[in-house]
Coordinates of C-alpha atoms in Angstrom, one line a residue:
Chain A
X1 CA 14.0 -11.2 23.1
X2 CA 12.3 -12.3 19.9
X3 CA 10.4 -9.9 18.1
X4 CA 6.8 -10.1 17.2
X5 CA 5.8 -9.0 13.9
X6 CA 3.1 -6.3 14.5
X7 CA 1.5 -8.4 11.6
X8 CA 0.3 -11.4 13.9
X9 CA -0.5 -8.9 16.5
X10 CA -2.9 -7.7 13.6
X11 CA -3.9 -11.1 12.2
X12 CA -5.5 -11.6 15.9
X13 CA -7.4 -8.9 16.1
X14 CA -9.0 -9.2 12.7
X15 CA -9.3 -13.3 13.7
X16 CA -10.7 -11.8 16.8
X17 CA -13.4 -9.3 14.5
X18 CA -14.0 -12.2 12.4
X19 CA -15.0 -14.7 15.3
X20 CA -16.7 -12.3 17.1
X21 CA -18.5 -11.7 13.6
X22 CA -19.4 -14.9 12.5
X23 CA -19.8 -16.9 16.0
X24 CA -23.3 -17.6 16.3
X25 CA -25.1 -15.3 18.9
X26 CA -27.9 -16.9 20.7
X27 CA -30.0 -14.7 23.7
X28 CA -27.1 -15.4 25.8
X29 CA -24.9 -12.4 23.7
X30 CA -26.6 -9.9 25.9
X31 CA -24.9 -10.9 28.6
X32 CA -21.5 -11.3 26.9
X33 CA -22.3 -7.6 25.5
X34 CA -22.6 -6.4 28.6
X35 CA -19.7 -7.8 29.9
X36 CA -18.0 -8.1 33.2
X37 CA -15.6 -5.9 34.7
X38 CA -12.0 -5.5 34.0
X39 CA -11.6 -7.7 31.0
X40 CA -9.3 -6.4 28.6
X41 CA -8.0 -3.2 29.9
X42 CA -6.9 -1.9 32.7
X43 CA -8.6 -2.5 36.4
X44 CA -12.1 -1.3 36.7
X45 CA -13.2 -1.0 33.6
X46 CA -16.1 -2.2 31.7
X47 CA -16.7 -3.6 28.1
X48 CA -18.4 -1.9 25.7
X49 CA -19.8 -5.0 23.7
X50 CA -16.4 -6.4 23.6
X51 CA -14.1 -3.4 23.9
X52 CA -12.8 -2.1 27.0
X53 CA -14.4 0.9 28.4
X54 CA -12.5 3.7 30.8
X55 CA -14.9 3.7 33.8
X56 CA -16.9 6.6 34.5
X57 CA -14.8 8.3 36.9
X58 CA -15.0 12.2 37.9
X59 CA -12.1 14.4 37.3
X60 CA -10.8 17.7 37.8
X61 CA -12.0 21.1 36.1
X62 CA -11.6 20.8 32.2
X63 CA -8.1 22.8 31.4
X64 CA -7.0 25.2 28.7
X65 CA -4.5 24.4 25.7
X66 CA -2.1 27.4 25.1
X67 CA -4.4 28.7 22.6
X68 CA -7.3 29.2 24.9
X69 CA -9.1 25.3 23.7
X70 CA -10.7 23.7 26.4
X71 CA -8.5 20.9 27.0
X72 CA -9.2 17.5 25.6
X73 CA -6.0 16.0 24.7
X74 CA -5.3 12.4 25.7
X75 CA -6.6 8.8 25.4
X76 CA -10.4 8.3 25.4
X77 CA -12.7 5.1 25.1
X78 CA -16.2 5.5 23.9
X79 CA -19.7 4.7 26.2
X80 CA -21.9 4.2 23.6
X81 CA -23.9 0.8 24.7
X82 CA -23.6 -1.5 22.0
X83 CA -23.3 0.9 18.9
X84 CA -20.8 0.0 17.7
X85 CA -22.6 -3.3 16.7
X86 CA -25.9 -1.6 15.5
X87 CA -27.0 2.1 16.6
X88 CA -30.3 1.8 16.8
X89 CA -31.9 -0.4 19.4
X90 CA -31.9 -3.7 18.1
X91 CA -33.8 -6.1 21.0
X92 CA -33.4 -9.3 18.3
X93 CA -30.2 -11.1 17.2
X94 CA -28.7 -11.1 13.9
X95 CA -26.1 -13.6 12.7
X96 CA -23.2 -12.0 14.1
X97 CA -25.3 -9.5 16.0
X98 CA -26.3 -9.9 19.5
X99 CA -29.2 -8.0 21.2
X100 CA -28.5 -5.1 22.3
X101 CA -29.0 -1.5 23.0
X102 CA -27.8 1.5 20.8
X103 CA -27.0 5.1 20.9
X104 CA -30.1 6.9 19.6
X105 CA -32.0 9.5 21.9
X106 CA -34.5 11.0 19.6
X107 CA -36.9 9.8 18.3
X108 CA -37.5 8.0 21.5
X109 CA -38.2 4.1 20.3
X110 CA -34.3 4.3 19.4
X111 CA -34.8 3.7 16.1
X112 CA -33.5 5.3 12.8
X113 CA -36.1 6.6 11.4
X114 CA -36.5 5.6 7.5
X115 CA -38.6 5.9 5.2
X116 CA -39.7 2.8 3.7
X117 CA -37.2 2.3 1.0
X118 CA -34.6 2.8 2.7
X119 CA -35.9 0.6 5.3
X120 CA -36.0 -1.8 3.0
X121 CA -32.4 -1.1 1.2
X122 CA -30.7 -1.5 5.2
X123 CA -32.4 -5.0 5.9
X124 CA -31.0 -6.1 2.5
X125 CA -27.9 -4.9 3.6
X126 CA -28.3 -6.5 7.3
X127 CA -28.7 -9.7 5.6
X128 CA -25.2 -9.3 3.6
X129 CA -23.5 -7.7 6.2
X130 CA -20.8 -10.3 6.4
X131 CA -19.8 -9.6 2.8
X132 CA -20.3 -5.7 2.9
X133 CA -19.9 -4.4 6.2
X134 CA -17.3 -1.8 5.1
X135 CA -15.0 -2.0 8.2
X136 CA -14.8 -5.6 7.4
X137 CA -12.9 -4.2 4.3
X138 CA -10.4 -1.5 5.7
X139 CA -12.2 1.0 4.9
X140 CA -12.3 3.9 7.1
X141 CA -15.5 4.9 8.9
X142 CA -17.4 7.7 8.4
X143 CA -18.8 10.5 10.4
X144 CA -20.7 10.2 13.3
X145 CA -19.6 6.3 13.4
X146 CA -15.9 7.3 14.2
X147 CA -16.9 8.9 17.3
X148 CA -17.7 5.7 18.9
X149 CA -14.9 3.3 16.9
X150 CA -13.9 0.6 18.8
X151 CA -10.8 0.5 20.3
X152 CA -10.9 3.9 21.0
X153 CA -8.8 7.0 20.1
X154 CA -6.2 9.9 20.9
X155 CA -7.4 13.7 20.6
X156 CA -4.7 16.0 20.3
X157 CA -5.0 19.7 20.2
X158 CA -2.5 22.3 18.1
X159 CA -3.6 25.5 17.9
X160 CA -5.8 25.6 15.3
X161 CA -7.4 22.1 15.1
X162 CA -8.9 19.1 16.6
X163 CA -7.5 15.7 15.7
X164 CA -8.6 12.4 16.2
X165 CA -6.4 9.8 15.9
X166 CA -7.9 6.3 15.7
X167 CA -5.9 3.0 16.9
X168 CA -8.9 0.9 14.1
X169 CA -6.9 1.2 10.6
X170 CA -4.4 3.8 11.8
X171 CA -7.0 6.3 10.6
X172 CA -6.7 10.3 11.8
X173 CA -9.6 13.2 11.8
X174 CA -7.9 16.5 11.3
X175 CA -10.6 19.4 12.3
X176 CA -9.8 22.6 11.6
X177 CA -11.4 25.5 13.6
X178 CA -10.3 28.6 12.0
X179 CA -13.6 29.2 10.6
X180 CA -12.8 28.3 7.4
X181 CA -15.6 27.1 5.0
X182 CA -16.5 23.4 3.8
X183 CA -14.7 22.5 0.7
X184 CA -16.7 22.1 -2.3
X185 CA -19.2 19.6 -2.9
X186 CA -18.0 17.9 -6.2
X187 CA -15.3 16.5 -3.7
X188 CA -16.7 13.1 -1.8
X189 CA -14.4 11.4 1.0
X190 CA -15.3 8.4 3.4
X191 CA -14.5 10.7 6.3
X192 CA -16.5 13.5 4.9
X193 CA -15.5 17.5 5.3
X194 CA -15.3 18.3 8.6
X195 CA -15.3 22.0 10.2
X196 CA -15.2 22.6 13.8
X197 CA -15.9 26.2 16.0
X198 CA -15.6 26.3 19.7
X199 CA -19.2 27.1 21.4
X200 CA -18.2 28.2 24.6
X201 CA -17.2 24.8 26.1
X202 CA -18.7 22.8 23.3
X203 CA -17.1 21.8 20.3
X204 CA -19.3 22.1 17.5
X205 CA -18.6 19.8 14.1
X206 CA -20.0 20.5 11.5
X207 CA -19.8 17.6 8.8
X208 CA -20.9 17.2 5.0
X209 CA -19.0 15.7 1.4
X210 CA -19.1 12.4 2.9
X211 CA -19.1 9.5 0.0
X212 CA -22.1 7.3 1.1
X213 CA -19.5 4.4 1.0
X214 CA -19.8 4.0 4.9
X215 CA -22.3 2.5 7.2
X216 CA -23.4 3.5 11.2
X217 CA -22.1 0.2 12.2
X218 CA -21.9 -3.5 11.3
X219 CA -25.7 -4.2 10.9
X220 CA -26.2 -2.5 7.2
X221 CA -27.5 1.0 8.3
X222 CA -26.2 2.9 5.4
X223 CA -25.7 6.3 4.2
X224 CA -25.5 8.7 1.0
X225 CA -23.8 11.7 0.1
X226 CA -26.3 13.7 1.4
X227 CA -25.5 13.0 4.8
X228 CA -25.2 16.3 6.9
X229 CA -23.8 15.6 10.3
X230 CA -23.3 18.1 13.4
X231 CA -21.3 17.1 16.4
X232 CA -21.2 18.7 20.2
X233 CA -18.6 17.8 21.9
X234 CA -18.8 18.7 25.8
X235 CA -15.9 18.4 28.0
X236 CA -17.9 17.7 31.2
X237 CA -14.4 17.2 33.7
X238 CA -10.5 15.9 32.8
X239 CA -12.5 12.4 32.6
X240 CA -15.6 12.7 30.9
X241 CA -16.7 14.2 27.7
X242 CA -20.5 14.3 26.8
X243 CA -21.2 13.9 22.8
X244 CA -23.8 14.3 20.7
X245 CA -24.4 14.3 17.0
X246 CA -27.2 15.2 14.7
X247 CA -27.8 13.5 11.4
X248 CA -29.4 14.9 8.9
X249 CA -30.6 13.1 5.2
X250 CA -34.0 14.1 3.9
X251 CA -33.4 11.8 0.9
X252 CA -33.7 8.7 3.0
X253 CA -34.9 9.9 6.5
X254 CA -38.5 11.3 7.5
X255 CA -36.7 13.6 10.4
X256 CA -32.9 14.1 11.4
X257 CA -32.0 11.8 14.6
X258 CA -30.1 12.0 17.5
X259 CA -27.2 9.7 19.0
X260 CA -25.6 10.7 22.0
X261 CA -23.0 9.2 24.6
X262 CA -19.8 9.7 26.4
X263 CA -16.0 9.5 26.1
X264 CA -14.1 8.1 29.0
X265 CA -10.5 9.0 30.0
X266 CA -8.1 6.1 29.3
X267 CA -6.7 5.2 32.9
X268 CA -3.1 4.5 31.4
X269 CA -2.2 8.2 30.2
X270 CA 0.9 6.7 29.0
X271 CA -0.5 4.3 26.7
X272 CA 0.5 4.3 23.3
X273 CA -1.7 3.7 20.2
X274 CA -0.8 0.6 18.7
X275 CA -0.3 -0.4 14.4
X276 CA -3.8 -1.7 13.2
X277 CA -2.4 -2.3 9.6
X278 CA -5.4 -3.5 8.4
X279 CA -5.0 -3.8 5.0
X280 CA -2.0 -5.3 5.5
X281 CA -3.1 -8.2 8.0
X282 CA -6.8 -9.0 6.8
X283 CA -6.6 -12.8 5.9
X284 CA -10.3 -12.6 6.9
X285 CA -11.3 -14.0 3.9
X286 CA -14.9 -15.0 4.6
X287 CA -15.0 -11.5 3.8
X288 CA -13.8 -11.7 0.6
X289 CA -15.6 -14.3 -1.7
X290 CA -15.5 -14.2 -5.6
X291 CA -18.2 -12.0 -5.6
X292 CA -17.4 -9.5 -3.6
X293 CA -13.7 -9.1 -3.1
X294 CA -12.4 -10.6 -6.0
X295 CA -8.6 -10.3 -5.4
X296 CA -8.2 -9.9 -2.3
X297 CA -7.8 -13.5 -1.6
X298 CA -4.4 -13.0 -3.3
X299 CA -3.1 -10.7 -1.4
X300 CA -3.9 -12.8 1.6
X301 CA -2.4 -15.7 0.3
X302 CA 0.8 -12.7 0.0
X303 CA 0.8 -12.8 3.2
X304 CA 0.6 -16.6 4.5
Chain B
X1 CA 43.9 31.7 -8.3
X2 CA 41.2 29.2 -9.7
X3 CA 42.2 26.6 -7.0
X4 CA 41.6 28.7 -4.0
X5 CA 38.1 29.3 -5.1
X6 CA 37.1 26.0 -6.1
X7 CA 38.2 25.2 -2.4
X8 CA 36.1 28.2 -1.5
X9 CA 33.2 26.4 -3.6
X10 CA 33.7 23.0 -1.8
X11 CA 33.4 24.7 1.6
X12 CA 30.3 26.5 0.8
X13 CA 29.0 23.0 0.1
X14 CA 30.1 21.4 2.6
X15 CA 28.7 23.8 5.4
X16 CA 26.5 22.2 7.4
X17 CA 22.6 22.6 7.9
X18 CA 22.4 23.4 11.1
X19 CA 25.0 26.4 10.6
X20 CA 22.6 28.0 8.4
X21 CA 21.4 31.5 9.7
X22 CA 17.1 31.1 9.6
X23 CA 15.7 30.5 13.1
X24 CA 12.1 29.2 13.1
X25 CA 9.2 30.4 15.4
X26 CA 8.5 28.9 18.3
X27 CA 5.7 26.2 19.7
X28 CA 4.2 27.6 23.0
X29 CA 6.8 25.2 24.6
X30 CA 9.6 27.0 23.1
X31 CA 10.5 24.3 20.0
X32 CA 10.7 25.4 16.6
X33 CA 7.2 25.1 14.6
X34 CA 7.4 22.5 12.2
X35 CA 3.9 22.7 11.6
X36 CA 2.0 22.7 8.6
X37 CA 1.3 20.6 5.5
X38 CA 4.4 19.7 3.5
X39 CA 5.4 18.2 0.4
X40 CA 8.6 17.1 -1.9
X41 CA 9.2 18.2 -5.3
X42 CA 11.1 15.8 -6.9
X43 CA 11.4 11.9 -8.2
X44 CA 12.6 10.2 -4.9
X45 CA 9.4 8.1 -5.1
X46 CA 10.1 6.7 -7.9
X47 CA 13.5 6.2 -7.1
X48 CA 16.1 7.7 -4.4
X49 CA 18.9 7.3 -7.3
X50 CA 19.9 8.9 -10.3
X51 CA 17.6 7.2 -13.0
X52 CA 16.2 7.7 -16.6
X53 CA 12.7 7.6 -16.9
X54 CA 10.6 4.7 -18.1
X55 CA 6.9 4.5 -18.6
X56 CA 5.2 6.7 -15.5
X57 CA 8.6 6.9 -13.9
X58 CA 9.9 10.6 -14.6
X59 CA 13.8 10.6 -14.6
X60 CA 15.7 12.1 -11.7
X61 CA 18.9 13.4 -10.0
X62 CA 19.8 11.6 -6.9
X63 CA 18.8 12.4 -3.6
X64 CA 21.6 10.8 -1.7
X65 CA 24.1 13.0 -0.7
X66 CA 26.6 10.2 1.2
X67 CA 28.1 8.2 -0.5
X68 CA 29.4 11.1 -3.2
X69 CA 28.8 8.8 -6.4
X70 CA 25.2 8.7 -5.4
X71 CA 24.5 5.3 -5.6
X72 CA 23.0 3.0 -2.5
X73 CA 26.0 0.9 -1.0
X74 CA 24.3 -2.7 -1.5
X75 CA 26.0 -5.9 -0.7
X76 CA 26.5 -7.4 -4.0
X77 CA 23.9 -10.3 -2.9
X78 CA 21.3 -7.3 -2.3
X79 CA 22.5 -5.2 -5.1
X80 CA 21.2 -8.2 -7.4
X81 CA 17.9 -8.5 -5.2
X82 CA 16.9 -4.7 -5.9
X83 CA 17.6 -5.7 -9.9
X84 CA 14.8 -8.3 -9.6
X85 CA 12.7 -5.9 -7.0
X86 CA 13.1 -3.6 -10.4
X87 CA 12.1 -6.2 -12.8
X88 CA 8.8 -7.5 -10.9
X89 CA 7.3 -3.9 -9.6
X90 CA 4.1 -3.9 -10.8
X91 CA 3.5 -7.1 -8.9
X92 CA 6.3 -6.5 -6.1
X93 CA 6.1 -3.0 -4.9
X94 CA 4.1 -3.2 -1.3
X95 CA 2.5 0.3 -2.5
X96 CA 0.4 -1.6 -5.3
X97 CA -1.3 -3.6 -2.7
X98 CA -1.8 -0.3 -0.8
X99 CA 0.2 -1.7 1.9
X100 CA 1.6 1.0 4.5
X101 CA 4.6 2.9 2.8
X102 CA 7.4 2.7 5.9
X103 CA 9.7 5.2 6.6
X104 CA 11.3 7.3 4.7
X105 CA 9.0 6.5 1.8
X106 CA 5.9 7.9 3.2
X107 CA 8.0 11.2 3.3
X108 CA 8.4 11.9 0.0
X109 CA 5.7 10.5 -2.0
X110 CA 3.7 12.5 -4.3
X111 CA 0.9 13.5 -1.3
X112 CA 0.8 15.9 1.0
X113 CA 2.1 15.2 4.9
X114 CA 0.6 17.2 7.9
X115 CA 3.0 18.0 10.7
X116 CA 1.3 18.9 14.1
X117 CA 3.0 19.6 17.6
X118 CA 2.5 19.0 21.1
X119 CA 5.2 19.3 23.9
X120 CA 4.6 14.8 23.9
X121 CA 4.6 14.6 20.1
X122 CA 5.4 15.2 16.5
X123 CA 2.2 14.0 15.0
X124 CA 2.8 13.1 11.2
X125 CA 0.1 12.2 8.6
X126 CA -0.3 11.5 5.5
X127 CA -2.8 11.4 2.6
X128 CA -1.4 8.4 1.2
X129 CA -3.5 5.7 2.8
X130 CA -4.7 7.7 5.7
X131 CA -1.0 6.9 7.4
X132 CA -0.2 8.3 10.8
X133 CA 3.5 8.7 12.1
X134 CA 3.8 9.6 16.0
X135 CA 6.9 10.7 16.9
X136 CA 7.5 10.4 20.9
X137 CA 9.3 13.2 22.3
X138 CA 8.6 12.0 25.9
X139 CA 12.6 10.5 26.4
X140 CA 11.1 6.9 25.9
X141 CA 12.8 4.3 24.3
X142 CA 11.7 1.9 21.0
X143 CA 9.9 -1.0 22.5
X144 CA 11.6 -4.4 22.3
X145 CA 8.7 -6.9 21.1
X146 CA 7.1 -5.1 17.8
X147 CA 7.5 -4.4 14.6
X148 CA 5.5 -1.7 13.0
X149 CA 5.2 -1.1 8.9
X150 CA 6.1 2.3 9.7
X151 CA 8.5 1.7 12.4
X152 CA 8.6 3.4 15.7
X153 CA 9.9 6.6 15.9
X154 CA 11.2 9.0 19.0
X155 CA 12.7 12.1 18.5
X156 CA 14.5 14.4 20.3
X157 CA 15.7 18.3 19.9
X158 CA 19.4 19.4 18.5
X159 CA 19.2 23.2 18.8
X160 CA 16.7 24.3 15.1
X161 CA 16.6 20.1 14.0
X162 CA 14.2 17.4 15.1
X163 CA 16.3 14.5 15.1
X164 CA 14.0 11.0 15.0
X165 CA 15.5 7.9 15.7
X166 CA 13.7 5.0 13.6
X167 CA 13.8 1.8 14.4
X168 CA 11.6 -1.5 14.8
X169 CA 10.6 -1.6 11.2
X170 CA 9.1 -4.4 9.5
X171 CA 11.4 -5.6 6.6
X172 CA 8.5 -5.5 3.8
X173 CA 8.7 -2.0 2.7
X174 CA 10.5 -0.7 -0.1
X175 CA 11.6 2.7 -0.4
X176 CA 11.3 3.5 -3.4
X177 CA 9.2 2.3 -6.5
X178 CA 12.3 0.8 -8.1
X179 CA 12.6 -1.7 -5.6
X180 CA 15.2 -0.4 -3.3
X181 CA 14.9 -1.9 -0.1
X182 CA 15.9 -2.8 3.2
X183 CA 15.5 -5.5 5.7
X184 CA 14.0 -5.8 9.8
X185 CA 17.8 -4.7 11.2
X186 CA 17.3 -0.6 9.3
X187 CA 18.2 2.3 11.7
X188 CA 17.2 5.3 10.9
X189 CA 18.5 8.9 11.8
X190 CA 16.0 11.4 10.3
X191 CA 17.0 15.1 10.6
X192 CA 13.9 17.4 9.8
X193 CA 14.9 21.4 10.1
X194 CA 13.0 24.4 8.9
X195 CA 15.3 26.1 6.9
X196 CA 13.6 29.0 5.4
X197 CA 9.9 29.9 6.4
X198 CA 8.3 27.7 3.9
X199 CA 11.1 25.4 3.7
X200 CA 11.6 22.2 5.7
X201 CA 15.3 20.4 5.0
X202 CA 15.1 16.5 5.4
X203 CA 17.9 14.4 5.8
X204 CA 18.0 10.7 7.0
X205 CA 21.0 8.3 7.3
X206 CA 20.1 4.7 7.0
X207 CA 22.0 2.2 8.2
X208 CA 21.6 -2.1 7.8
X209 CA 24.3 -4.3 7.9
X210 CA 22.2 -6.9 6.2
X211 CA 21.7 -5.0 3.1
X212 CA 24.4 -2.1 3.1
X213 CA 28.0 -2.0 2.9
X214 CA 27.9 1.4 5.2
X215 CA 25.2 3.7 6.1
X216 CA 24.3 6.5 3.8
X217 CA 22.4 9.6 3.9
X218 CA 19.7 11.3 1.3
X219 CA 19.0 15.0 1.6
X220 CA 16.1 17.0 0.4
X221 CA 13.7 19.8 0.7
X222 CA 9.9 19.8 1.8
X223 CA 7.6 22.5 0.5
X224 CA 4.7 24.2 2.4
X225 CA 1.5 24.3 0.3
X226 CA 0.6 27.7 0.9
X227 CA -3.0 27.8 -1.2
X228 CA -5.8 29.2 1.2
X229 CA -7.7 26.9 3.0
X230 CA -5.4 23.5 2.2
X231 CA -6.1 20.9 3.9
X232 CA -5.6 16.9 3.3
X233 CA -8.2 15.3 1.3
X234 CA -7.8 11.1 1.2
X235 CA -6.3 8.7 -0.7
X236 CA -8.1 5.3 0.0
X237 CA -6.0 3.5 -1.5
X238 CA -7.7 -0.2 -1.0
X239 CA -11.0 1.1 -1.3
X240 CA -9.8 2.3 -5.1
X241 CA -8.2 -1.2 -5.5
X242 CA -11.1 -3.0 -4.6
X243 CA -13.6 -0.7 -7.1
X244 CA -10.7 -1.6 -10.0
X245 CA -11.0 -5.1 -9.4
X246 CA -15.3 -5.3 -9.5
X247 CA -14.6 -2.9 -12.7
X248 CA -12.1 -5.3 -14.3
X249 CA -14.9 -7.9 -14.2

């Protein structure tokens, strides 16, 4: 048998993200977003906008690792309506944006709540989002917007952390729960410094140094360095996992907000992450006009 | 009496890793712990043979133990490929472009590498370019439709050694920043033993018909970082190219 070069595997998914981007979304995306059942995954699942979804299935008691951890290891999907497009409620399409619910609980309109400026400073962004959204660049997302990546992730549990391994951009979160403090604050990452304890059955993440480089999701909600983010993480069964998160940013919020919504177990516990070299297959180059990516159009022309 | 002990020297060297005495603690599942985060000390990055240094390329020794001169066993076609690989790095090298680094680069490069455990896997990441090696210990075999820039890798237990056969790799990586390099037929045999406490021993025999005259091994030694608290940080490495570039305007 031939063999496929993982790159066109990649160069269709990031064809895919760049269609699904850029294809104009009248009022019929809502029903798109919303999907039907079983497309692209396994049987009985549901899309999440245009992801697959693990349907919400109850399972058995949650387990223990060897170290005493409540068990969470395995293949999970996120339910978190359409968050992953915009995470606040967003009842009126954007170009590339379709209407759609998001993941915020509190306050209760579902909204992010800004002050003006910064109001202001995300609908400039909105209407650049093509050009800036910073997944649309490889970058890696941020914290709480890795919790409900698309594509879904791995958790794995050594004694001694909590990782998340992401099939978007190959990208892993390695939380240690030792108890060891944050690192210091002069150090800025796109993931942020993350510290997790065990709360009874709740893993509790505690999340701060992130670089302000990274947005909530495609539709320009943006964050700075004084992000201050804390994660529960509730293993309801061995198929569900409730999760919140808390953010926190007095410099651009008028009170912290809440996002909540659940993991699903991946049906197929065999499954194996795929390669999303993303760097290496973006020939999306819409996102990378002279004024904005500069270069990058020759390292897709590399590629071709 | 000089001759017997030289042959007593060339035995000594010749003893094999595995014989050594140190026997490493063990994952709840009985396996030796590999885990921890890792790191070379040495020039292999910049290039796996014996070289001089030029400008931000420290000269080094050799990390290839088979052949005995050294030297990578290159079909003379690929021998002269690797001379022009050399002469258009700064362009050439797939690292400049942050691309993934492939195995065994991503080994030794000048970051540190995270090794976790599970009875299924031998999780290994890096803070080069956020890149994640699985290692399958689940008896499955390499898949036959994909190629991966880091290839695919399932291991398996000889006694103290992880043994990790690599295979289904793309041919665009290099492995070194000289330009040595390989093409989509490279096998790999990586054998990974913890040695002392804080010591992991690496070893991996590459084999390519296409670009080798015979397969050949490098050997070399993985440090712990033992500083309180360390943990990876990132390098983001197309996020730094893309700020150079706006900056450059």
């Amino acid at each position: 048998m031939k063999k496929l070069n993982t790159l066109n595997l990649v160069v269709a998914s990031v064809t895919a993200a760049a269609l699904m981007t850029f294809a104009p979304i009248p009022g019929a995306g809502q029903d798109k977003q919303k999907g039907g059942k079983g497309k692209g995954g396994p049987p009985g699942g549901e899309q999440y906008g245009p992801y697959y979804a693990a349907p919400a299935k109850a399972g058995d008691p949650v387990g223990r690792t060897p170290d005493g951890q409540p068990d969470m290891q395995g293949f999970w999907t996120p339910r978190f309506n359409q968050a992953i497009f915009e995470v606040q409620d967003h009842p009126t399409a954007q170009p590339g944006i379709g209407p759609g619910k998001g993941a915020i609980v509190d306050p209760a309109d579902g909204r992010i709540p800004y002050k003006p400026e910064a109001a202001a400073k995300a609908k400039e962004l909105l209407s650049k989002q093509i050009y800036l959204e910073p997944e649309a660049h490889c970058y890696v997302s941020g914290v709480p917007h890795a919790a409900y990546q698309q594509f879904g992730y791995q958790i794995v549990q050594p004694a001694g952390y909590v990782l998340f391994l992401t099939e978007y951009a190959h990208t892993y979160r390695a939380v240690p729960t030792d108890g060891r403090p944050h690192i210091s604050p002069n150090i800025k990452l796109f993931r942020g410094d993350s510290v997790g304890k065990w709360d009874g059955g709740t893993l509790v993440i505690d999340t701060t140094n992130q670089n302000g480089k990274t947005w909530f999701d495609m539709a320009g909600n943006f964050t700075t360095q004084s992000i201050h983010v804390v994660e529960r993480i509730t293993p309801v069964d061995t198929n569900n996992i409730n999760y919140e998160a808390v953010v926190d940013d007095s410099t651009i919020y008028t009170q912290p907000w809440k996002i909540a919504g659940q993991l699903g177990r991946h049906p197929d516990q065999n499954m194996e992450l795929m390669e999303f070299a993303c760097v290496e297959g973006n020939q999306d180059l819409v996102h990378y006009t002279e004024g904005v990516g500069g270069k990058a159009k020759e390292k897709g022309a590399l590629r071709q | 009496m000089r001759y017997p002990n030289a042959l007593l020297v060339l035995w000594i060297a010749s003893v094999p890793l595995a014989a050594q005495s140190y026997k490493a603690p063990r994952t709840p599942d009985g396996k030796p712990d590999l885990q921890g985060i890792w790191q070379v000390m040495n020039t292999a990055a910049v290039n796996l043979e014996d070289h001089i240094a030029v400008l931000g390329m420290p000269a080094g020794r050799s990390v290839i133990v088979d052949p005995p001169d050294g030297k990578i066993p290159y079909t003379p076609a690929a021998a002269q490929k690797q001379k022009e690989n050399f002469k258009n790095r700064a362009k050439a090298d797939p690292l400049n472009i942050c691309y993934i680094p492939g195995v065994p680069r991503v080994m030794y490069l000048p970051f540190p590498i995270q090794f976790v455990q599970t009875p299924k896997y031998v999780l290994m990441a890096s803070e080069f370019g956020h890149t994640l090696r699985t290692v399958y210990m689940n008896g499955t075999k390499h898949p036959d439709v994909a190629l991966f820039w880091i290839g695919d890798s399932r291991g398996h237990w000889e006694g103290e050694t992880l043994v990790v056969d690599v295979a289904n790799h793309l041919p665009d990586t290099w492995f070194d920043r000289s330009g040595n390099f390989h093409s989509d037929a490279l096998h790999i045999t990586e054998r990974i033993t913890r040695t002392e406490p804080d010591i992991l021993t690496y070893e991996a025999t590459l084999e390519d018909p296409q670009v080798f005259t015979r397969p050949w091994t490098i050997r070399m030694l993985l440090y712990r970082h033992k500083e309180p608290n360390f943990k990876l940080l990132e390098y983001e490495c197309n996020a730094y190219l893309e700020d150079a570039e706006k900056e450059a305007r």
